Amino acid sequence: RKEVEQDPGPFNVPEGATVAFNCTYSNSASQSFFWYRQDCRKEPKLLMSVYSSGNEDGRFTAQLNRASQYISLLIRDSKLSDSATYLCVVNLMTGGFKTIFGAGTRLFVKA
Amino acid sequence: DARVTQTPRDKVTEMGQEVTMRCQPILGHNTVFWYRQTMMQGLELLAYFRNRAPLDDSGMPKDRFSAEMPDATLATLKIQPSEPRDSAVYFCASGTGANVLTFGAGSRLTVL
């Protein structure tokens, strides 16, 4: 079983739609959590951190459920520019912090 | 903006040749990661260093891959001998502690 699992998609949604991605992690020792975004043929870049209390950044909302070992990302009012792969990321404390990436969920937003 | 620099950007080589990829982490970052990305596997963690010491290289095929940090400004990933299945994009990323990682632009390797 992979340490971080995501639905690979693709998710095809029209502009203006609300879309949600989920991610589960297997190691209960996971310490911190993030969502990264990766555009085609580019490097991953941080989208937002994920906190137990939930956090919002404009149209993006991230949630963490430690009991269920589950992370989510909600995108409201989707834009064409949101088309990308969204990577769920977990930091494990193992001597130093070991950063594990999910395989990503691909999103296509259509006009 | 501070950035992670990777070389080469693109490398085409023949099976059996040695390949060395280099990474210059952001000054002051004490953690360096090497990842490999393919369509089938996504981002796989190969190795990571903290304060130049290797902490975990369990994701790396030991017989042909090696990763080192000869100094704080340089991390290397070497494949010898290379095989077609090594074809992928190799990313280096640096960070501090549990903070976010900054990625380099990647080295695209094609082994014929």
Coordinates of C-alpha atoms in Angstrom, one line a residue:
Chain A
R1 CA 0.0 0.0 0.0
K2 CA 1.3 3.4 -0.9
E3 CA 2.0 5.9 1.9
V4 CA -0.1 8.6 0.3
E5 CA -3.0 7.7 -2.0
Q6 CA -5.0 9.9 -4.3
D7 CA -7.6 9.4 -7.0
P8 CA -5.6 10.0 -10.2
G9 CA -8.6 11.4 -12.1
P10 CA -8.8 13.1 -14.5
F11 CA -11.5 15.4 -13.2
N12 CA -13.1 17.3 -16.1
V13 CA -15.2 20.2 -14.9
P14 CA -16.7 23.3 -16.5
E15 CA -15.5 26.8 -15.5
G16 CA -17.3 28.0 -12.3
A17 CA -17.7 24.5 -10.9
T18 CA -16.7 23.4 -7.5
V19 CA -14.4 20.4 -7.3
A20 CA -13.1 18.4 -4.4
F21 CA -10.0 16.1 -4.2
N22 CA -9.3 13.6 -1.4
C23 CA -6.2 12.0 -0.2
T24 CA -5.5 9.4 2.5
Y25 CA -2.2 8.6 4.2
S26 CA -1.2 5.4 6.0
N27 CA 1.4 6.5 8.6
S28 CA -0.2 7.9 11.8
A29 CA 3.2 9.5 12.6
S30 CA 2.7 12.0 9.8
Q31 CA 3.4 15.5 11.2
S32 CA 2.5 18.1 8.6
F33 CA 0.5 18.2 5.4
F34 CA 0.4 20.2 2.2
W35 CA -1.1 20.5 -1.3
Y36 CA 1.2 21.2 -4.2
R37 CA 0.3 22.1 -7.7
Q38 CA 2.2 20.8 -10.8
D39 CA 1.7 22.3 -14.3
C40 CA 2.5 20.2 -17.3
R41 CA 6.3 19.7 -17.7
K42 CA 7.0 22.0 -14.7
E43 CA 8.2 21.4 -11.2
P44 CA 5.7 21.1 -8.3
K45 CA 5.0 24.2 -6.3
L46 CA 3.4 24.7 -3.0
L47 CA -0.3 25.5 -3.2
M48 CA -1.2 25.6 0.5
S49 CA -0.5 24.0 3.9
V50 CA -3.2 21.9 5.6
Y51 CA -4.1 22.4 9.2
S52 CA -6.4 20.4 11.6
S53 CA -8.6 23.5 12.0
G54 CA -9.0 23.8 8.2
N55 CA -7.7 26.7 6.2
E56 CA -8.8 28.8 3.3
D57 CA -6.9 30.7 0.7
G58 CA -9.2 32.5 -1.7
R59 CA -11.1 29.9 -3.7
F60 CA -9.2 27.0 -2.1
T61 CA -10.1 25.3 1.1
A62 CA -8.0 22.5 2.7
Q63 CA -9.1 20.2 5.5
L64 CA -7.3 17.6 7.6
N65 CA -8.9 14.7 9.5
R66 CA -6.2 13.1 11.6
A67 CA -8.5 10.4 13.1
S68 CA -9.4 9.2 9.6
Q69 CA -6.0 10.1 8.1
Y70 CA -7.6 12.0 5.4
I71 CA -6.9 15.3 3.6
S72 CA -9.1 17.2 1.2
L73 CA -8.9 20.2 -1.1
L74 CA -11.9 22.1 -2.3
I75 CA -11.7 24.5 -5.3
R76 CA -14.6 26.8 -5.8
D77 CA -15.5 28.8 -8.9
S78 CA -13.0 26.9 -11.0
K79 CA -10.9 28.8 -13.6
L80 CA -9.2 27.6 -16.7
S81 CA -5.9 28.4 -15.1
D82 CA -6.7 25.8 -12.3
S83 CA -6.0 23.0 -14.8
A84 CA -3.1 21.2 -13.3
T85 CA -2.1 18.1 -11.3
Y86 CA -2.7 18.5 -7.5
L87 CA -0.3 16.6 -5.3
C88 CA -1.1 15.6 -1.7
V89 CA 2.0 15.8 0.5
V90 CA 2.8 14.4 3.9
N91 CA 5.8 14.9 6.1
L92 CA 6.9 12.0 8.3
M93 CA 9.2 12.6 11.3
T94 CA 11.9 10.0 10.9
G95 CA 15.1 11.5 12.2
G96 CA 14.6 14.3 9.9
F97 CA 11.4 15.2 8.0
K98 CA 10.8 12.8 5.1
T99 CA 8.5 14.4 2.5
I100 CA 6.2 11.9 0.7
F101 CA 4.1 12.9 -2.4
G102 CA 1.0 11.3 -3.6
A103 CA 0.8 10.5 -7.3
G104 CA -1.5 13.4 -8.0
T105 CA -5.0 14.2 -9.2
R106 CA -5.3 15.7 -12.6
L107 CA -7.8 18.5 -13.1
F108 CA -9.0 19.9 -16.5
V109 CA -11.2 22.9 -16.4
K110 CA -13.1 23.5 -19.6
A111 CA -14.6 26.7 -21.0
Chain B
D1 CA 13.7 34.8 -5.9
A2 CA 16.0 32.2 -4.4
R3 CA 15.9 29.0 -6.6
V4 CA 17.2 25.5 -6.7
T5 CA 19.4 24.9 -9.8
Q6 CA 19.6 21.6 -11.5
T7 CA 21.8 20.5 -14.3
P8 CA 21.6 19.2 -17.0
R9 CA 18.0 20.2 -18.0
D10 CA 17.9 17.4 -20.6
K11 CA 20.2 14.4 -21.1
V12 CA 20.0 11.7 -23.8
T13 CA 22.4 8.9 -23.3
E14 CA 22.9 5.3 -24.3
M15 CA 22.3 2.3 -22.1
G16 CA 25.4 1.5 -20.0
Q17 CA 26.7 5.1 -19.8
E18 CA 27.2 6.9 -16.6
V19 CA 24.9 9.8 -15.8
T20 CA 25.5 12.5 -13.2
M21 CA 22.9 15.0 -12.2
R22 CA 23.7 18.0 -10.1
C23 CA 21.7 20.2 -7.8
Q24 CA 22.5 23.5 -6.1
P25 CA 20.1 23.9 -3.2
I26 CA 18.9 27.3 -1.9
L27 CA 21.5 28.8 0.4
G28 CA 20.6 28.2 4.1
H29 CA 18.4 25.2 3.3
N30 CA 19.6 22.2 5.3
T31 CA 17.4 19.4 3.7
V32 CA 17.8 18.2 0.2
F33 CA 15.6 15.6 -1.5
W34 CA 16.0 13.7 -4.8
Y35 CA 12.8 12.5 -6.5
R36 CA 12.1 10.7 -9.7
Q37 CA 8.9 11.2 -11.7
T38 CA 7.3 9.0 -14.3
M39 CA 3.8 8.9 -15.7
M40 CA 3.3 5.5 -14.2
Q41 CA 4.8 6.0 -10.7
G42 CA 4.3 9.7 -10.0
L43 CA 7.0 11.3 -7.7
E44 CA 9.1 8.7 -6.0
L45 CA 11.5 9.7 -3.2
L46 CA 14.9 8.4 -4.0
A47 CA 17.1 9.9 -1.2
Y48 CA 17.3 12.8 1.2
F49 CA 19.9 14.6 3.2
R50 CA 19.9 16.7 6.3
N51 CA 22.9 18.9 7.0
R52 CA 24.6 17.0 4.2
A53 CA 24.2 13.6 6.0
P54 CA 22.2 11.0 4.1
L55 CA 19.1 10.1 6.1
D56 CA 17.3 7.7 3.8
D57 CA 18.1 6.3 0.4
S58 CA 15.8 3.3 0.6
G59 CA 14.0 4.4 -2.5
M60 CA 17.0 4.2 -4.6
P61 CA 18.3 1.1 -6.5
K62 CA 21.5 0.6 -4.7
D63 CA 23.3 -1.3 -7.3
R64 CA 23.4 1.5 -9.8
F65 CA 22.3 4.7 -8.1
S66 CA 24.3 6.8 -5.7
A67 CA 23.6 10.2 -4.1
E68 CA 26.1 12.4 -2.3
M69 CA 26.5 16.0 -0.9
P70 CA 30.1 16.8 -1.2
D71 CA 29.4 20.3 0.3
A72 CA 26.4 22.4 1.3
T73 CA 26.1 23.9 -2.2
L74 CA 26.1 20.7 -4.2
A75 CA 24.1 17.5 -4.3
T76 CA 24.7 14.8 -6.9
L77 CA 22.8 11.8 -8.2
K78 CA 24.7 9.3 -10.2
I79 CA 23.5 6.4 -12.2
Q80 CA 26.1 3.8 -13.4
P81 CA 25.3 2.0 -15.6
S82 CA 22.2 3.6 -16.9
E83 CA 19.3 1.5 -18.2
P84 CA 16.2 2.5 -20.4
R85 CA 13.9 2.1 -17.3
D86 CA 15.8 4.9 -15.7
S87 CA 14.3 7.3 -18.2
A88 CA 12.3 9.9 -16.1
V89 CA 12.4 13.4 -14.8
Y90 CA 14.7 13.8 -11.8
F91 CA 13.8 16.6 -9.4
C92 CA 15.9 18.0 -6.6
A93 CA 14.2 20.0 -3.8
S94 CA 15.5 21.8 -0.8
G95 CA 13.9 23.0 2.4
T96 CA 14.4 23.6 6.1
G97 CA 13.0 21.2 8.7
A98 CA 9.3 20.6 8.3
N99 CA 8.9 23.6 6.0
V100 CA 7.8 23.5 2.4
L101 CA 10.1 22.3 -0.3
T102 CA 11.3 24.4 -3.2
F103 CA 11.9 22.3 -6.4
G104 CA 14.4 22.7 -9.2
A105 CA 13.2 22.7 -12.8
G106 CA 14.2 19.0 -13.1
S107 CA 16.6 17.0 -15.2
R108 CA 14.8 15.0 -18.0
L109 CA 16.8 11.8 -18.7
T110 CA 16.3 9.6 -21.7
V111 CA 18.3 6.4 -21.8
L112 CA 18.2 4.7 -25.3

